Amino acid sequence: MKFTMIYGPSGIGKESVGRELAKRNGWHVFPQHLAFDVACAVIGFGNNGFEVYQRKICLDAFKAFYENNVKGVVFTFCYVHPYSNYFVEGLLDFLNQFGIDSKFVRLSCEYEEHVLRITNAGRQNTNKIQSKESLDDYLERFDFSIDIPNVETFHIDNTAMGIEVSAIEIERNIVT
């Protein structure tokens, strides 16, 4: 099984690009926000046990993909150093335990483009960031320019790229 994590801040296009990459390669997509939403509903964000439960949901899903001989998985993730390190340590242990070929991609785009993306009508009626004010607060609180420690990361600024072109660029650099 191939495993590709696309990470970066909310609203950058991770899931859209991930879906295109998965479609092009016959892979599955697992957005982190699915586990986040379940953990919020069951434990409550910020409550004791939230991070442990969210990580368990993801790792259980990845194990099921592996056991079902899925060709590949694209996982989209908002990595926030150092808060996400507990999650990442468990993920890296899992990938190593099963000898899974893994690649890591950090997406970014210019601020003006980021604002356009998060205010896009397609984000309405979701629990995702949808306003410039929320984005500004989010970007002020968290630094998304830090790579995940101990993994090689391919960086891509997709400001001027559409979804398909972004997926092709990732494919050119990580799919072997």
XYZ file of N, CA and C in Angstrom:
528
model
N 0.851 -1.182 0.000
C 0.000 0.000 0.000
C 0.891 1.238 0.000
N 0.506 2.209 -0.815
C 1.170 3.510 -0.799
C 0.350 4.448 0.084
N 1.055 5.295 0.806
C 0.397 6.245 1.708
C 0.964 7.626 1.420
N 0.094 8.574 1.100
C 0.513 9.947 0.854
C -0.254 10.859 1.790
N 0.491 11.618 2.592
C -0.130 12.629 3.444
C 0.058 13.983 2.782
N -1.043 14.682 2.568
C -0.999 16.067 2.101
C -1.385 16.918 3.299
N -0.465 17.795 3.710
C -0.759 18.603 4.891
C -0.553 20.084 4.633
N -1.171 20.875 5.481
C -1.137 22.325 5.383
C -2.345 22.875 6.117
N -2.506 24.177 6.106
C -3.621 24.785 6.834
C -4.978 24.492 6.186
N -6.005 24.666 6.965
C -7.364 24.520 6.480
C -7.616 25.482 5.318
N -8.299 24.995 4.304
C -8.699 25.850 3.196
C -7.682 26.008 2.094
N -6.594 25.287 2.158
C -5.515 25.440 1.188
C -5.754 24.609 -0.075
N -6.670 23.639 0.014
C -6.987 22.783 -1.132
C -6.530 21.351 -0.979
N -6.179 20.946 0.234
C -5.649 19.597 0.462
C -6.616 18.513 0.000
N -7.860 18.613 0.444
C -8.816 17.555 0.122
C -9.146 17.525 -1.369
N -9.318 18.678 -1.977
C -9.615 18.721 -3.418
C -8.474 18.124 -4.230
N -7.252 18.526 -3.902
C -6.076 17.998 -4.601
C -5.925 16.510 -4.287
N -6.134 16.135 -3.022
C -6.032 14.734 -2.634
C -7.020 13.851 -3.368
N -8.243 14.347 -3.546
C -9.255 13.567 -4.273
C -8.836 13.371 -5.733
N -8.280 14.400 -6.330
C -7.818 14.289 -7.722
C -6.637 13.319 -7.823
N -5.693 13.428 -6.905
C -4.538 12.518 -6.892
C -5.011 11.073 -6.721
N -5.940 10.855 -5.804
C -6.463 9.515 -5.568
C -7.182 8.985 -6.809
N -7.987 9.822 -7.429
C -8.728 9.419 -8.630
C -7.765 9.011 -9.745
N -6.721 9.775 -9.916
C -5.745 9.519 -10.983
C -4.985 8.208 -10.774
N -4.888 7.755 -9.511
C -4.068 6.583 -9.205
C -4.857 5.389 -8.677
N -6.178 5.506 -8.612
C -6.993 4.411 -8.106
C -6.828 4.196 -6.606
N -6.618 5.282 -5.870
C -6.401 5.222 -4.428
C -7.669 5.668 -3.693
N -7.634 5.543 -2.374
C -8.699 6.026 -1.499
C -8.270 7.347 -0.870
N -9.256 8.119 -0.406
C -8.991 9.384 0.292
C -9.539 9.264 1.708
N -8.750 9.732 2.676
C -9.214 9.797 4.054
C -8.846 11.161 4.623
N -9.788 12.106 4.635
C -9.519 13.424 5.205
C -9.543 13.363 6.738
N -8.563 13.985 7.367
C -8.485 14.011 8.831
C -9.770 14.542 9.446
N -10.425 15.485 8.776
C -11.599 16.103 9.398
C -12.709 15.089 9.683
N -12.703 13.941 9.012
C -13.693 12.908 9.336
C -13.478 12.401 10.761
N -12.240 12.083 11.098
C -11.918 11.620 12.453
C -12.103 12.748 13.456
N -11.737 13.962 13.063
C -11.890 15.122 13.941
C -13.365 15.321 14.304
N -14.232 15.252 13.296
C -15.663 15.447 13.535
C -16.234 14.366 14.451
N -15.828 13.113 14.244
C -16.311 12.028 15.103
C -15.805 12.225 16.529
N -14.509 12.560 16.669
C -13.946 12.773 18.004
C -14.629 13.950 18.702
N -14.968 14.988 17.953
C -15.701 16.125 18.540
C -17.068 15.674 19.055
N -17.759 14.864 18.264
C -19.097 14.410 18.640
C -19.063 13.474 19.849
N -18.037 12.639 19.936
C -17.988 11.626 20.984
C -17.306 12.135 22.251
N -16.154 12.788 22.102
C -15.349 13.200 23.261
C -15.496 14.700 23.542
N -15.557 15.487 22.458
C -15.596 16.940 22.595
C -14.201 17.526 22.429
N -14.075 18.467 21.528
C -12.773 19.068 21.245
C -12.183 19.675 22.513
N -10.920 19.365 22.752
C -10.221 19.914 23.903
C -10.415 19.119 25.191
N -11.335 18.181 25.176
C -11.555 17.370 26.376
C -10.513 16.268 26.476
N -10.312 15.785 27.685
C -9.361 14.722 27.945
C -9.708 13.496 27.099
N -8.745 12.994 26.363
C -8.946 11.819 25.527
C -9.243 12.119 24.080
N -9.449 13.395 23.740
C -9.799 13.761 22.358
C -8.723 13.318 21.366
N -7.468 13.699 21.614
C -6.380 13.386 20.677
C -6.174 11.881 20.544
N -6.248 11.166 21.666
C -6.076 9.712 21.642
C -7.165 9.072 20.782
N -8.398 9.523 20.952
C -9.518 8.954 20.206
C -9.410 9.278 18.712
N -9.059 10.522 18.382
C -8.917 10.913 16.980
C -7.832 10.076 16.305
N -6.699 9.903 16.977
C -5.608 9.106 16.400
C -6.059 7.666 16.201
N -6.790 7.106 17.177
C -7.266 5.734 17.062
C -8.176 5.565 15.849
N -9.066 6.510 15.633
C -9.965 6.432 14.469
C -9.151 6.360 13.183
N -8.185 7.245 13.045
C -7.368 7.275 11.831
C -6.563 5.997 11.669
N -5.877 5.573 12.716
C -5.036 4.382 12.615
C -5.869 3.136 12.351
N -7.066 3.057 12.930
C -7.961 1.932 12.634
C -8.361 1.934 11.154
N -8.629 3.117 10.617
C -8.981 3.223 9.191
C -7.804 2.796 8.321
N -6.599 3.272 8.651
C -5.417 2.917 7.856
C -5.149 1.415 7.918
N -5.357 0.818 9.089
C -5.155 -0.631 9.229
C -6.174 -1.383 8.379
N -7.419 -0.907 8.356
C -8.445 -1.547 7.523
C -8.091 -1.426 6.040
N -7.600 -0.264 5.621
C -7.150 -0.108 4.232
C -6.061 -1.136 3.924
N -5.099 -1.234 4.823
C -3.975 -2.155 4.642
C -4.466 -3.602 4.559
N -5.306 -3.999 5.506
C -5.807 -5.378 5.548
C -6.677 -5.725 4.356
N -7.285 -4.716 3.746
C -8.123 -4.934 2.562
C -7.362 -4.733 1.255
N -6.039 -4.691 1.360
C -5.162 -4.592 0.186
C -5.472 -3.405 -0.715
N -5.806 -2.282 -0.087
C -6.034 -1.053 -0.845
C -4.705 -0.640 -1.482
N -4.765 -0.244 -2.723
C -3.560 0.121 -3.487
C -2.851 1.338 -2.891
N -3.623 2.333 -2.476
C -3.034 3.542 -1.930
C -4.058 4.377 -1.195
N -3.559 5.237 -0.305
C -4.396 6.128 0.487
C -3.801 7.525 0.456
N -4.650 8.508 0.227
C -4.260 9.907 0.388
C -4.928 10.386 1.667
N -4.120 10.844 2.610
C -4.600 11.337 3.895
C -4.344 12.836 3.944
N -5.381 13.620 4.177
C -5.208 15.070 4.279
C -5.228 15.450 5.750
N -4.329 16.361 6.129
C -4.068 16.605 7.547
C -3.622 18.048 7.758
N -4.096 18.652 8.834
C -3.619 19.979 9.249
C -2.543 19.771 10.311
N -1.293 19.773 9.893
C -0.198 19.579 10.844
C 0.117 20.895 11.535
N 0.063 20.890 12.863
C 0.374 22.071 13.665
C 1.455 21.675 14.676
N 2.662 22.173 14.442
C 3.775 21.884 15.351
C 3.627 22.707 16.617
N 3.821 22.174 17.788
C 4.128 20.787 18.142
C 2.876 19.979 18.502
N 1.707 20.587 18.394
C 0.467 19.971 18.860
C 0.123 18.658 18.162
N 0.496 18.530 16.897
C 0.153 17.332 16.125
C 1.181 16.215 16.278
N 2.240 16.453 17.022
C 3.313 15.456 17.085
C 2.865 14.140 17.708
N 1.966 14.174 18.682
C 1.448 12.932 19.262
C 0.798 12.086 18.161
N -0.023 12.709 17.346
C -0.683 12.010 16.250
C 0.345 11.452 15.271
N 1.293 12.302 14.862
C 2.286 11.916 13.854
C 3.163 10.772 14.354
N 3.550 10.789 15.616
C 4.371 9.697 16.158
C 3.652 8.361 16.016
N 2.367 8.317 16.330
C 1.589 7.092 16.168
C 1.474 6.676 14.710
N 1.290 7.657 13.835
C 1.197 7.376 12.401
C 2.503 6.795 11.878
N 3.626 7.420 12.221
C 4.922 6.939 11.737
C 5.219 5.542 12.277
N 4.865 5.279 13.518
C 5.032 3.931 14.075
C 4.225 2.920 13.267
N 2.983 3.277 12.950
C 2.113 2.396 12.168
C 2.719 2.132 10.781
N 3.127 3.184 10.088
C 3.694 3.031 8.746
C 4.943 2.159 8.772
N 5.790 2.371 9.762
C 7.009 1.562 9.893
C 6.681 0.114 10.230
N 5.738 -0.090 11.134
C 5.361 -1.446 11.554
C 4.924 -2.301 10.369
N 4.179 -1.697 9.452
C 3.648 -2.448 8.323
C 4.474 -2.267 7.040
N 5.581 -1.534 7.124
C 6.440 -1.338 5.960
C 5.735 -0.625 4.818
N 4.907 0.329 5.158
C 4.109 1.033 4.147
C 4.932 2.166 3.530
N 4.961 2.183 2.202
C 5.643 3.235 1.442
C 4.886 4.539 1.654
N 5.555 5.524 2.257
C 4.858 6.775 2.576
C 5.572 7.984 1.996
N 4.769 8.952 1.591
C 5.257 10.224 1.051
C 4.489 11.343 1.737
N 5.163 12.484 1.903
C 4.578 13.626 2.601
C 4.700 14.870 1.729
N 3.594 15.596 1.619
C 3.510 16.792 0.785
C 2.919 17.917 1.621
N 3.594 19.074 1.637
C 3.027 20.245 2.324
C 2.584 21.243 1.272
N 1.287 21.550 1.288
C 0.721 22.543 0.372
C 0.725 23.920 1.022
N 0.915 24.916 0.186
C 0.766 26.301 0.630
C 0.266 27.117 -0.560
N -0.230 28.298 -0.256
C -0.576 29.255 -1.308
C -0.490 30.647 -0.705
N -0.477 31.637 -1.570
C -0.401 33.020 -1.101
C -1.677 33.388 -0.346
N -1.544 34.319 0.582
C -2.633 34.702 1.475
C -3.899 35.101 0.718
N -3.786 35.941 -0.303
C -4.970 36.414 -1.040
C -5.732 35.245 -1.656
N -4.995 34.283 -2.195
C -5.615 33.092 -2.774
C -6.268 32.243 -1.685
N -5.620 32.172 -0.537
C -6.164 31.413 0.585
C -7.522 31.998 1.003
N -7.604 33.306 1.069
C -8.878 33.968 1.418
C -9.949 33.617 0.384
N -9.596 33.665 -0.894
C -10.570 33.311 -1.938
C -11.058 31.872 -1.777
N -10.157 30.982 -1.443
C -10.528 29.569 -1.311
C -11.452 29.320 -0.123
N -11.171 29.940 1.009
C -11.998 29.655 2.192
C -13.355 30.349 2.131
N -13.478 31.384 1.313
C -14.766 32.074 1.176
C -15.570 31.559 -0.022
N -15.046 30.548 -0.698
C -15.721 29.933 -1.836
C -17.054 29.330 -1.384
N -18.057 29.437 -2.211
C -19.400 28.933 -1.879
C -19.410 27.431 -1.567
N -18.458 26.682 -2.112
C -18.392 25.249 -1.878
C -18.098 24.872 -0.428
N -17.625 25.833 0.365
C -17.330 25.557 1.781
C -18.506 25.888 2.684
N -19.554 26.488 2.132
C -20.717 26.811 2.954
C -21.345 25.533 3.487
N -21.993 25.642 4.626
C -22.666 24.519 5.275
C -21.700 23.408 5.681
N -20.475 23.790 6.000
C -19.497 22.838 6.533
C -18.998 23.390 7.864
N -18.247 22.579 8.581
C -17.623 23.033 9.826
C -16.246 23.619 9.565
N -15.965 23.958 8.331
C -14.649 24.450 7.947
C -14.599 25.975 8.017
N -13.395 26.517 8.073
C -13.199 27.970 8.097
C -13.787 28.564 6.819
N -14.600 29.638 6.986
C -15.297 30.218 5.844
C -15.204 31.739 5.770
N -14.480 32.356 6.703
C -14.400 33.819 6.670
C -12.956 34.270 6.813
N -12.676 35.445 6.282
C -11.338 36.026 6.377
C -10.954 36.220 7.840
N -11.891 36.635 8.658
C -11.617 36.865 10.084
C -11.206 35.561 10.782
N -11.930 34.492 10.500
C -11.588 33.194 11.093
C -10.235 32.707 10.590
N -9.974 32.896 9.304
C -8.690 32.510 8.735
C -7.554 33.292 9.388
N -7.736 34.600 9.538
C -6.691 35.430 10.159
C -6.389 34.960 11.578
N -7.426 34.679 12.342
C -7.238 34.195 13.712
C -6.494 32.862 13.709
N -6.880 31.979 12.833
C -6.289 30.640 12.700
C -4.810 30.736 12.335
N -4.500 31.559 11.348
C -3.107 31.690 10.901
C -2.244 32.415 11.929
N -2.853 33.268 12.735
C -2.115 33.952 13.794
C -1.776 33.002 14.944
N -2.660 32.064 15.225
C -2.463 31.137 16.343
C -1.517 29.987 16.012
N -1.476 29.563 14.747
C -0.713 28.366 14.388
C 0.240 28.648 13.235
N 1.421 28.036 13.304
C 2.435 28.175 12.257
C 2.397 26.934 11.371
N 1.958 27.105 10.155
C 1.843 25.986 9.218
C 3.045 25.865 8.289
N 4.089 26.632 8.550
C 5.270 26.594 7.686
C 6.299 25.578 8.158
N 6.012 24.866 9.235
C 6.959 23.899 9.788
C 6.647 22.511 9.225
N 7.692 21.862 8.731
C 7.533 20.500 8.231
C 7.395 19.515 9.380
N 6.789 18.396 9.090
C 6.717 17.300 10.049
C 8.142 16.801 10.287
N 8.546 16.703 11.558
C 9.908 16.239 11.850
C 10.150 14.797 11.390
N 11.365 14.551 10.977
C 11.852 13.199 10.664
C 11.228 12.555 9.436
N 10.629 13.347 8.568
C 10.150 12.816 7.287
C 10.557 13.782 6.176
N 10.847 13.221 5.033
C 11.140 14.051 3.869
C 9.814 14.580 3.333
N 9.756 15.885 3.116
C 8.519 16.515 2.662
C 8.748 17.234 1.342
N 7.849 17.000 0.392
C 7.834 17.741 -0.864
C 6.929 18.940 -0.668
N 7.427 20.134 -0.966
C 6.631 21.357 -0.825
C 6.069 21.765 -2.176
N 4.832 22.244 -2.145
C 4.239 22.772 -3.370
C 3.399 24.001 -3.028
N 3.707 25.101 -3.694
C 2.901 26.311 -3.608
C 1.929 26.233 -4.773
N 0.662 26.014 -4.473
C -0.322 25.826 -5.543
C -1.175 27.069 -5.780
N -0.612 28.238 -5.474
C -1.340 29.495 -5.660
C -1.905 29.614 -7.071
N -1.069 29.381 -8.061
C -1.472 29.582 -9.453
C -1.862 28.278 -10.144
N -2.049 27.225 -9.363
C -2.366 25.923 -9.948
C -3.801 25.533 -9.628
N -4.446 24.939 -10.594
C -5.753 24.360 -10.341
C -5.592 23.018 -9.649
N -6.689 22.389 -9.357
C -6.684 21.109 -8.645
C -5.946 20.039 -9.441
N -6.274 19.891 -10.719
C -5.655 18.850 -11.538
C -4.155 19.078 -11.700
N -3.763 20.310 -11.962
C -2.337 20.619 -12.130
C -1.577 20.363 -10.833
N -2.178 20.704 -9.697
C -1.550 20.433 -8.394
C -1.353 18.938 -8.196
N -2.369 18.148 -8.522
C -2.275 16.693 -8.379
C -1.196 16.123 -9.295
N -1.127 16.629 -10.509
C -0.106 16.168 -11.460
C 1.292 16.512 -10.945
N 1.463 17.699 -10.387
C 2.760 18.115 -9.846
C 3.168 17.207 -8.675
N 2.227 16.891 -7.815
C 2.529 15.968 -6.711
C 2.894 14.599 -7.272
N 2.100 14.141 -8.197
C 2.335 12.840 -8.826
C 3.734 12.749 -9.431
N 4.141 13.791 -10.133
C 5.464 13.824 -10.764
C 6.591 13.679 -9.737
N 6.345 14.166 -8.534
C 7.404 14.207 -7.532
C 7.356 13.100 -6.478
N 6.238 12.405 -6.358
C 6.170 11.404 -5.293
C 5.747 10.020 -5.745
N 5.046 9.899 -6.846
C 4.533 8.596 -7.255
C 5.626 7.873 -8.035
N 5.963 6.693 -7.541
C 7.000 5.894 -8.212
C 6.456 4.553 -8.614
